[in-house]
PDB file of C-alpha atoms in Angstrom:
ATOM      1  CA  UNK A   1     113.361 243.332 135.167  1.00 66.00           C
ATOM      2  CA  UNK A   2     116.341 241.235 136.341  1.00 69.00           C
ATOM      3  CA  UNK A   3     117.508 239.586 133.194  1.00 76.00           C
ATOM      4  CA  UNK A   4     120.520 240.952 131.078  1.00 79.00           C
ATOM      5  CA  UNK A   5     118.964 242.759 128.604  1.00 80.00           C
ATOM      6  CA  UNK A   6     122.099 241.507 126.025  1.00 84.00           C
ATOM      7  CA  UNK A   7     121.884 237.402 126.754  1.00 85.00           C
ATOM      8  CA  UNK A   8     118.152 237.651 128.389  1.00 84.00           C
ATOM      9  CA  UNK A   9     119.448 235.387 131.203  1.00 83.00           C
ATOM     10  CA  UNK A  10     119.165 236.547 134.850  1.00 78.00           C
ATOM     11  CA  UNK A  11     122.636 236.370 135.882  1.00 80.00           C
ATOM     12  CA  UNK A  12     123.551 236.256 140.002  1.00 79.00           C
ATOM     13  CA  UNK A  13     127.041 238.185 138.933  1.00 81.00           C
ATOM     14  CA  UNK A  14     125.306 240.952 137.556  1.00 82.00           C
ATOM     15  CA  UNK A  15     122.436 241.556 139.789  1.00 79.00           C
ATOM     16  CA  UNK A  16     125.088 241.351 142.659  1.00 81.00           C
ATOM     17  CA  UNK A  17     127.491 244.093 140.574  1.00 82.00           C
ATOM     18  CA  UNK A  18     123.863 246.226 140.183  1.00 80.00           C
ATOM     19  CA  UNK A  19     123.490 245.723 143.743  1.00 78.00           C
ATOM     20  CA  UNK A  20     126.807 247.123 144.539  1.00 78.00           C
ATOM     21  CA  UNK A  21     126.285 250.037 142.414  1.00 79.00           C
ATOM     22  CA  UNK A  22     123.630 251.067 143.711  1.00 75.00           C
ATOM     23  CA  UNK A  23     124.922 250.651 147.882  1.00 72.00           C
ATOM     24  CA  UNK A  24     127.454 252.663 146.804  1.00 72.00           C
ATOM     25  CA  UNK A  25     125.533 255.478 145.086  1.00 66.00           C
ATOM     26  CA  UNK A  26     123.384 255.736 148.383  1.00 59.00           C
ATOM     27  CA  UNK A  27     126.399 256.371 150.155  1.00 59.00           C
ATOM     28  CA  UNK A  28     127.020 259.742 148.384  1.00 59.00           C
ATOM     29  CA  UNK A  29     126.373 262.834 149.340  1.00 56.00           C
ATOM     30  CA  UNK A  30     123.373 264.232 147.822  1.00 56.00           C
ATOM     31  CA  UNK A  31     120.464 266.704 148.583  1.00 57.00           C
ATOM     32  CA  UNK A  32     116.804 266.152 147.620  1.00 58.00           C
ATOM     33  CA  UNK A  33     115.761 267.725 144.480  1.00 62.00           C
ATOM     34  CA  UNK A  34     111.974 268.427 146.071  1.00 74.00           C
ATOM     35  CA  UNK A  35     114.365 270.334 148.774  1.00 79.00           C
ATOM     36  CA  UNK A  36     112.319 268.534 151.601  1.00 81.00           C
ATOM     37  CA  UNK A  37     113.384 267.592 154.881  1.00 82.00           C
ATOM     38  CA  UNK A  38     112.143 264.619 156.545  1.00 79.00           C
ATOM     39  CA  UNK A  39     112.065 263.753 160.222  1.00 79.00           C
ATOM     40  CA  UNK A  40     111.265 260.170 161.630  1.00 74.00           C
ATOM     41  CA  UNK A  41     107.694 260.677 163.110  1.00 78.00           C
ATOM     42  CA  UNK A  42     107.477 256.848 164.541  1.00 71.00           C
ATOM     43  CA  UNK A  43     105.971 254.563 166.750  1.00 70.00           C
ATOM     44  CA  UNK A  44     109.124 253.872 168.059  1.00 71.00           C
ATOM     45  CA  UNK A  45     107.337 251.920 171.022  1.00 67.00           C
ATOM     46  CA  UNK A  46     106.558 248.745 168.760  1.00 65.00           C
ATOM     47  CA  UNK A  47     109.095 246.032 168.497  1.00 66.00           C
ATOM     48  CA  UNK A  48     108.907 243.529 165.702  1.00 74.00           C
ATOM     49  CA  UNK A  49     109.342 239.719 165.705  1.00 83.00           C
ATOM     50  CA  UNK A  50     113.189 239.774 166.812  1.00 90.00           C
ATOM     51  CA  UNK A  51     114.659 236.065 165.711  1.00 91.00           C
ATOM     52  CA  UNK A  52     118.145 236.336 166.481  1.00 94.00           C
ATOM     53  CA  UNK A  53     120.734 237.770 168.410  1.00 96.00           C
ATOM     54  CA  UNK A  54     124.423 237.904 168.764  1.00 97.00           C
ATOM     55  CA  UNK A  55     126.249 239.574 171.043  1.00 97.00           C
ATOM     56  CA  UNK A  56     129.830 240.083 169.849  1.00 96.00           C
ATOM     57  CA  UNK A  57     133.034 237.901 170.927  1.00 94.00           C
ATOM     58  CA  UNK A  58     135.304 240.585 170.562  1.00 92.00           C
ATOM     59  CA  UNK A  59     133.243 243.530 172.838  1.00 94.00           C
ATOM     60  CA  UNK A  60     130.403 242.474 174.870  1.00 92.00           C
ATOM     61  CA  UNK A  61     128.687 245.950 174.416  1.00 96.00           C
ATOM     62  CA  UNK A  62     128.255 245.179 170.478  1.00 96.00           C
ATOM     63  CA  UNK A  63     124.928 243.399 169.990  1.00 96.00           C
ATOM     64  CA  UNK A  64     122.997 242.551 166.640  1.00 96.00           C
ATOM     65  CA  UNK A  65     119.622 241.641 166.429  1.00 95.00           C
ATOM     66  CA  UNK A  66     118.042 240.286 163.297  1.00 94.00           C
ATOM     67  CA  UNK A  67     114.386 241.582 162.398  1.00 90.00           C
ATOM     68  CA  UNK A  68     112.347 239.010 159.832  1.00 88.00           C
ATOM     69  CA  UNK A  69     110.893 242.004 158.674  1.00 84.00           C
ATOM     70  CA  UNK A  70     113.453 245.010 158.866  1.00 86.00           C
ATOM     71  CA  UNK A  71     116.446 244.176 158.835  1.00 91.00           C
ATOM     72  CA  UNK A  72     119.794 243.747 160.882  1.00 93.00           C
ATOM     73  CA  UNK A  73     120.047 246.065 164.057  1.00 93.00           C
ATOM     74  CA  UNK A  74     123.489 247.218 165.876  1.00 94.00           C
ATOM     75  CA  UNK A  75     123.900 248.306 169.343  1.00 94.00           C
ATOM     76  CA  UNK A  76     127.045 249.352 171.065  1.00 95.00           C
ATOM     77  CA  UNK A  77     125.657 249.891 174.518  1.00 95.00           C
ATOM     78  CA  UNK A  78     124.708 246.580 175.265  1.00 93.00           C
ATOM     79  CA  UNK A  79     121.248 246.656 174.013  1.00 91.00           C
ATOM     80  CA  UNK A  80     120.316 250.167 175.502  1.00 90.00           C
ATOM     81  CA  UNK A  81     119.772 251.528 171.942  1.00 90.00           C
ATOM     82  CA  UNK A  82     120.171 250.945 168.433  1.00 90.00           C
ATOM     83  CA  UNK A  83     120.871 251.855 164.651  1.00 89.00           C
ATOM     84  CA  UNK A  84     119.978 249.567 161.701  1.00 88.00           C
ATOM     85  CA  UNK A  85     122.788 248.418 159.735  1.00 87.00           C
ATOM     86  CA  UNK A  86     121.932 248.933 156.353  1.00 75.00           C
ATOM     87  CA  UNK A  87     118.052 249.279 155.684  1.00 63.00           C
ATOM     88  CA  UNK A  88     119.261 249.095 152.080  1.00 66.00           C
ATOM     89  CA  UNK A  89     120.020 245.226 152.168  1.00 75.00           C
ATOM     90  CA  UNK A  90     119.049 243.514 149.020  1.00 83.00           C
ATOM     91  CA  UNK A  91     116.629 241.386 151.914  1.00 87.00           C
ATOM     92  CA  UNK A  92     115.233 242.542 155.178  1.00 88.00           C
ATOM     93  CA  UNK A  93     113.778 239.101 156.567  1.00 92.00           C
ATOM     94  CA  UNK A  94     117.001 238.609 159.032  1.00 94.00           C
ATOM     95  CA  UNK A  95     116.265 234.620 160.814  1.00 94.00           C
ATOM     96  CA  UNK A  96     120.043 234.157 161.847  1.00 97.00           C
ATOM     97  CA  UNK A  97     123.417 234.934 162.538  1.00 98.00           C
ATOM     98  CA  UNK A  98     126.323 233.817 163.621  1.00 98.00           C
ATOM     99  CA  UNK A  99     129.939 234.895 164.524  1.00 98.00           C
ATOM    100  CA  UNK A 100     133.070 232.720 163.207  1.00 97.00           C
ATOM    101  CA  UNK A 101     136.335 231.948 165.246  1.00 94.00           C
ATOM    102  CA  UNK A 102     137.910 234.851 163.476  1.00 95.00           C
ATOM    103  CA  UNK A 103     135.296 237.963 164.189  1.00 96.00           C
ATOM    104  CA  UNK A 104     133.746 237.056 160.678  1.00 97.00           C
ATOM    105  CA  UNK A 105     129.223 237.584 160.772  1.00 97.00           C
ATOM    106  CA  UNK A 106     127.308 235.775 158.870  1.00 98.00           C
ATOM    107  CA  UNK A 107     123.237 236.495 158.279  1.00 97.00           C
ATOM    108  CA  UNK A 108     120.733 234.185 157.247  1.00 97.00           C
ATOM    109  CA  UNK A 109     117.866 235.517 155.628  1.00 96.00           C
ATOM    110  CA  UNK A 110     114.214 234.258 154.994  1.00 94.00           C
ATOM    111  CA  UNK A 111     112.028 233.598 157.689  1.00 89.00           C
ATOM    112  CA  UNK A 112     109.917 230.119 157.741  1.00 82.00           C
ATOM    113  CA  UNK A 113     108.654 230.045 161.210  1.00 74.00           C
ATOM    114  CA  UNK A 114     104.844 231.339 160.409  1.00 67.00           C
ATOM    115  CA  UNK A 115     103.014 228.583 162.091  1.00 61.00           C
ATOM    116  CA  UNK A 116     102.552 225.137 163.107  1.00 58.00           C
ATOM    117  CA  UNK A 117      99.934 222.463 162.881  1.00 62.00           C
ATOM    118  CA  UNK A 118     100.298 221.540 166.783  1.00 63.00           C
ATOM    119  CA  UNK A 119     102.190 218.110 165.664  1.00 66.00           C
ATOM    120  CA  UNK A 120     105.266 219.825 165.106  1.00 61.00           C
ATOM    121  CA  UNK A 121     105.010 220.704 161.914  1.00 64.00           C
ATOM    122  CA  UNK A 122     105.819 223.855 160.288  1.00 57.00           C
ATOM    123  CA  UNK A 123     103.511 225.717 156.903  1.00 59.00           C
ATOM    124  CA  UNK A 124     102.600 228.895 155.065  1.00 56.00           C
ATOM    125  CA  UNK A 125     106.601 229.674 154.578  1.00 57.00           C
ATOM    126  CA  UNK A 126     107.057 233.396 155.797  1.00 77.00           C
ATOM    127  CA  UNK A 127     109.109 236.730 153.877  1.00 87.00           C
ATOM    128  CA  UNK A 128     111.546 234.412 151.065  1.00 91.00           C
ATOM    129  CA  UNK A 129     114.963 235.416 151.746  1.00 94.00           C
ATOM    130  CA  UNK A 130     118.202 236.032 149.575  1.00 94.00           C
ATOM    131  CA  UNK A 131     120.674 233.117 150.870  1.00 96.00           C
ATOM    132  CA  UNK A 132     123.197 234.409 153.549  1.00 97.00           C
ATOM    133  CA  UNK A 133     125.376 238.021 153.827  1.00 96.00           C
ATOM    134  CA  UNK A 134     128.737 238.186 155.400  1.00 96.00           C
ATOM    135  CA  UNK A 135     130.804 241.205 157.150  1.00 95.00           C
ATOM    136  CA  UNK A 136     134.431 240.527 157.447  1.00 95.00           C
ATOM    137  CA  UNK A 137     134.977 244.494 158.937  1.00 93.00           C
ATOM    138  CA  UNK A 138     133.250 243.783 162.208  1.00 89.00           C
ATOM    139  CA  UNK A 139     129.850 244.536 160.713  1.00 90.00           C
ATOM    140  CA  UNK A 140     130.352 247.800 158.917  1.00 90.00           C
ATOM    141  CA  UNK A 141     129.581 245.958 155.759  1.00 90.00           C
ATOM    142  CA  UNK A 142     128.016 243.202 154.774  1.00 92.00           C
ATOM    143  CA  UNK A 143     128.242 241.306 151.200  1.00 92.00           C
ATOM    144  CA  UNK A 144     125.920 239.294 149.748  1.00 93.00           C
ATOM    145  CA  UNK A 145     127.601 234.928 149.098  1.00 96.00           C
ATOM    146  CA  UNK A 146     127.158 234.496 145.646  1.00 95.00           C
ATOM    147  CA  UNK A 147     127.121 230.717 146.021  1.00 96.00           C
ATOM    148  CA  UNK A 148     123.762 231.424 148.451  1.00 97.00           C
ATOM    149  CA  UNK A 149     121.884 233.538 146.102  1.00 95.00           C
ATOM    150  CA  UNK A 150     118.198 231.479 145.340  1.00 94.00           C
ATOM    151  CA  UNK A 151     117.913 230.856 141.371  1.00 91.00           C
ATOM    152  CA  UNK A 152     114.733 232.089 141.336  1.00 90.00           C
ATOM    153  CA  UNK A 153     113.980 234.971 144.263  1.00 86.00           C
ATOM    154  CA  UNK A 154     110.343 234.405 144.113  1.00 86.00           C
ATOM    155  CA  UNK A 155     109.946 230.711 144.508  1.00 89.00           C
ATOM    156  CA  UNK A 156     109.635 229.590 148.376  1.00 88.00           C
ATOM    157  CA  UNK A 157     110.491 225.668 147.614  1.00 90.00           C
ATOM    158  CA  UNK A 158     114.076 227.072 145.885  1.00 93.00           C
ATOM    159  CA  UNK A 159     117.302 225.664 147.655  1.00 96.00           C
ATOM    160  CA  UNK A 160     118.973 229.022 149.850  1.00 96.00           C
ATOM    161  CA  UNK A 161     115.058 230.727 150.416  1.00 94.00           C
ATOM    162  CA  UNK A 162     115.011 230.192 154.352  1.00 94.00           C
ATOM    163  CA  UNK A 163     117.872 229.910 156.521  1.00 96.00           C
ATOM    164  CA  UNK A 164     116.566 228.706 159.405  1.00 95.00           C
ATOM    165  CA  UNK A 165     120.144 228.973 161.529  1.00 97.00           C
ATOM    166  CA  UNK A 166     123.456 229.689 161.328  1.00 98.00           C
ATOM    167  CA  UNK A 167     126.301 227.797 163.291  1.00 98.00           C
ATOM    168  CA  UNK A 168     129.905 228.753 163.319  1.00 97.00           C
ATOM    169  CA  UNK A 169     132.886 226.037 164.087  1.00 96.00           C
ATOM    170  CA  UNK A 170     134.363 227.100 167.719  1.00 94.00           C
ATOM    171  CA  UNK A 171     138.034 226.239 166.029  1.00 94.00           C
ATOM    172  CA  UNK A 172     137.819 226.623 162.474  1.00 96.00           C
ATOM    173  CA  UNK A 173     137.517 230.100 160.966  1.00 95.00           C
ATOM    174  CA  UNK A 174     136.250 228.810 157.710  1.00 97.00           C
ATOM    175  CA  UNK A 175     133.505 226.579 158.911  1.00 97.00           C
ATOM    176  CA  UNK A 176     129.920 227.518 159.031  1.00 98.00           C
ATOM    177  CA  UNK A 177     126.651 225.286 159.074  1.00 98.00           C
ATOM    178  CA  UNK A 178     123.311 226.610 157.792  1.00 98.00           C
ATOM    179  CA  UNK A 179     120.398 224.959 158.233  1.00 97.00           C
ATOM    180  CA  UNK A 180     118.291 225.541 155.217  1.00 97.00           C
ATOM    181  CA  UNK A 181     114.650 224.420 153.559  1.00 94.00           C
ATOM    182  CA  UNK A 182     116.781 222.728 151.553  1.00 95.00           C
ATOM    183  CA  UNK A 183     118.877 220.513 153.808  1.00 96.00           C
ATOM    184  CA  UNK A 184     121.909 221.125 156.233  1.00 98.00           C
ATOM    185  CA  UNK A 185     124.441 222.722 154.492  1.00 98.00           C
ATOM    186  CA  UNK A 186     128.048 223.428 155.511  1.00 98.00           C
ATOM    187  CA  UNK A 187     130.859 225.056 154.266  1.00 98.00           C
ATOM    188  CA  UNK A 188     134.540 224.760 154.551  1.00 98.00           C
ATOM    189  CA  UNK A 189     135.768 227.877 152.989  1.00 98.00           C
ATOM    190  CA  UNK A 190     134.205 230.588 154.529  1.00 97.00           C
ATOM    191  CA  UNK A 191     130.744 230.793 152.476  1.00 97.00           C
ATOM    192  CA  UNK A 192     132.652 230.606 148.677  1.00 97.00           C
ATOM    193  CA  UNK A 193     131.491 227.148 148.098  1.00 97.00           C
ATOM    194  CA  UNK A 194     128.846 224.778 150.239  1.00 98.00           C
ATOM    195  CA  UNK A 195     128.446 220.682 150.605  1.00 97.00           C
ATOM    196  CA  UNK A 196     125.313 219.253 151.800  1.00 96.00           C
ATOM    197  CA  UNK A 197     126.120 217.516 155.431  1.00 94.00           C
ATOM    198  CA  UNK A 198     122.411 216.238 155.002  1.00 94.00           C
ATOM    199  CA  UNK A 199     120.612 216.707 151.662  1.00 91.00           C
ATOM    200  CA  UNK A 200     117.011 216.944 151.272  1.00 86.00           C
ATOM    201  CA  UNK A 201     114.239 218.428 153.732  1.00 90.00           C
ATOM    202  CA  UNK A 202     113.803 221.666 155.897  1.00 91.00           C
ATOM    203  CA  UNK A 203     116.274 221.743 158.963  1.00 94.00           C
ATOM    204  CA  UNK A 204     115.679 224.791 161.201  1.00 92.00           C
ATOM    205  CA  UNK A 205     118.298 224.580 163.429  1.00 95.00           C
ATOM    206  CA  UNK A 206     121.794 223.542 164.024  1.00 97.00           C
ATOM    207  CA  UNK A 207     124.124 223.595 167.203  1.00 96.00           C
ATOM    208  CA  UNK A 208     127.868 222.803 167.038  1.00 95.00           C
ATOM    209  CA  UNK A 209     129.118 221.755 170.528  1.00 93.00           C
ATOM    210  CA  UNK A 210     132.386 223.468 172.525  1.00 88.00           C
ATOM    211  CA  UNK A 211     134.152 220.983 171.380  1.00 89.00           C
ATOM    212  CA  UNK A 212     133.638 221.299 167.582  1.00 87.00           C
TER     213      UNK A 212
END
């Protein structure tokens, strides 16, 4: 269902130009054909598992929480309520974010963090993820990194499936550190293009200190 139906390759550029398409097509304004009117009917006294949260540099009343299982979550009144950001992301499983020197978010998808065999170690890999989505418009947006996008979205031992955490250099705008089941990874250009800093294995977390 994914492959170009001219080369029968499944290309990342074109899913992500499908992608867009169709964001912007739900953006439009348009009426149901049925003519039915729906209303949200809840629970809205359930939280879900909640694995990370930012609360913006810039304004201290602008949170974001990251849902493994729904999505990315905004509040502007410092946590006192809240409006998903776009519960039309190409992947829901939200495990991490983090906020760049410059304002830039960043969102790590895939959750891994199902269970544990009491030594320590982690198994049964959780909702596969679709690399890591970036907002450069103070989170109005967010765009899917091209260079992040799993080759195959179905396979949980792929490079990009889980990111674990997301770490953003204190002084340099550009440089971000995800730790992935695929090794730490780091980038120097702002998510275009990514190095390991330690190949091989699952890392799920990653700290950078105050002073870089």
């Amino acid at each position: 269902r994914r492959k170009n139906i001219n080369t029968g390759k499944v290309e990342i550029a074109d899913m992500l130009r499908a992608e867009r398409e169709v964001a912007d097509f739900s953006t439009m304004n348009k009426t149901s054909s049925l003519g039915l009117d729906w209303r949200e009917m809840g629970p809205n006294d359930v939280g879900g598992r909640t694995r990370a949260i930012l609360i913006d540099k810039n304004n201290p009343s602008r949170m974001y929480a990251g849902s493994v299982g729904g999505g990315l979550f905004i509040s502007n009144t410092y946590g006192f309520s809240w409006v998903p950001s776009d519960d039309k992301m190409n992947n829901l499983a939200i495990s991490s974010i983090c906020q760049s020197a410059n304002g830039d978010i960043y969102v790590g998808t895939g959750e891994t963090f199902t269970g544990a065999d009491g030594q320590g170690t982690l198994y049964t890999p959780g909702i596969i993820g679709r690399g890591i989505f970036k907002s450069t418009d103070n989170g109005a947006t967010f765009d899917s990194l091209p260079s992040t996008v799993p080759s195959d979205l179905d396979n949980s031992s792929i490079a990009w499936a889980f990111v674990s955490r997301l770490a953003a250099d204190p002084f340099d705008n550009l440089k971000i550190y995800a730790a992935t089941n695929d090794g730490l990874k780091i980038t120097i250009d702002g998510g275009d293009t990514w190095t390991d800093a330690v190949s091989g294995g699952e890392f799920v977390d990653v700290k950078v200190g105050s002073d870089g």
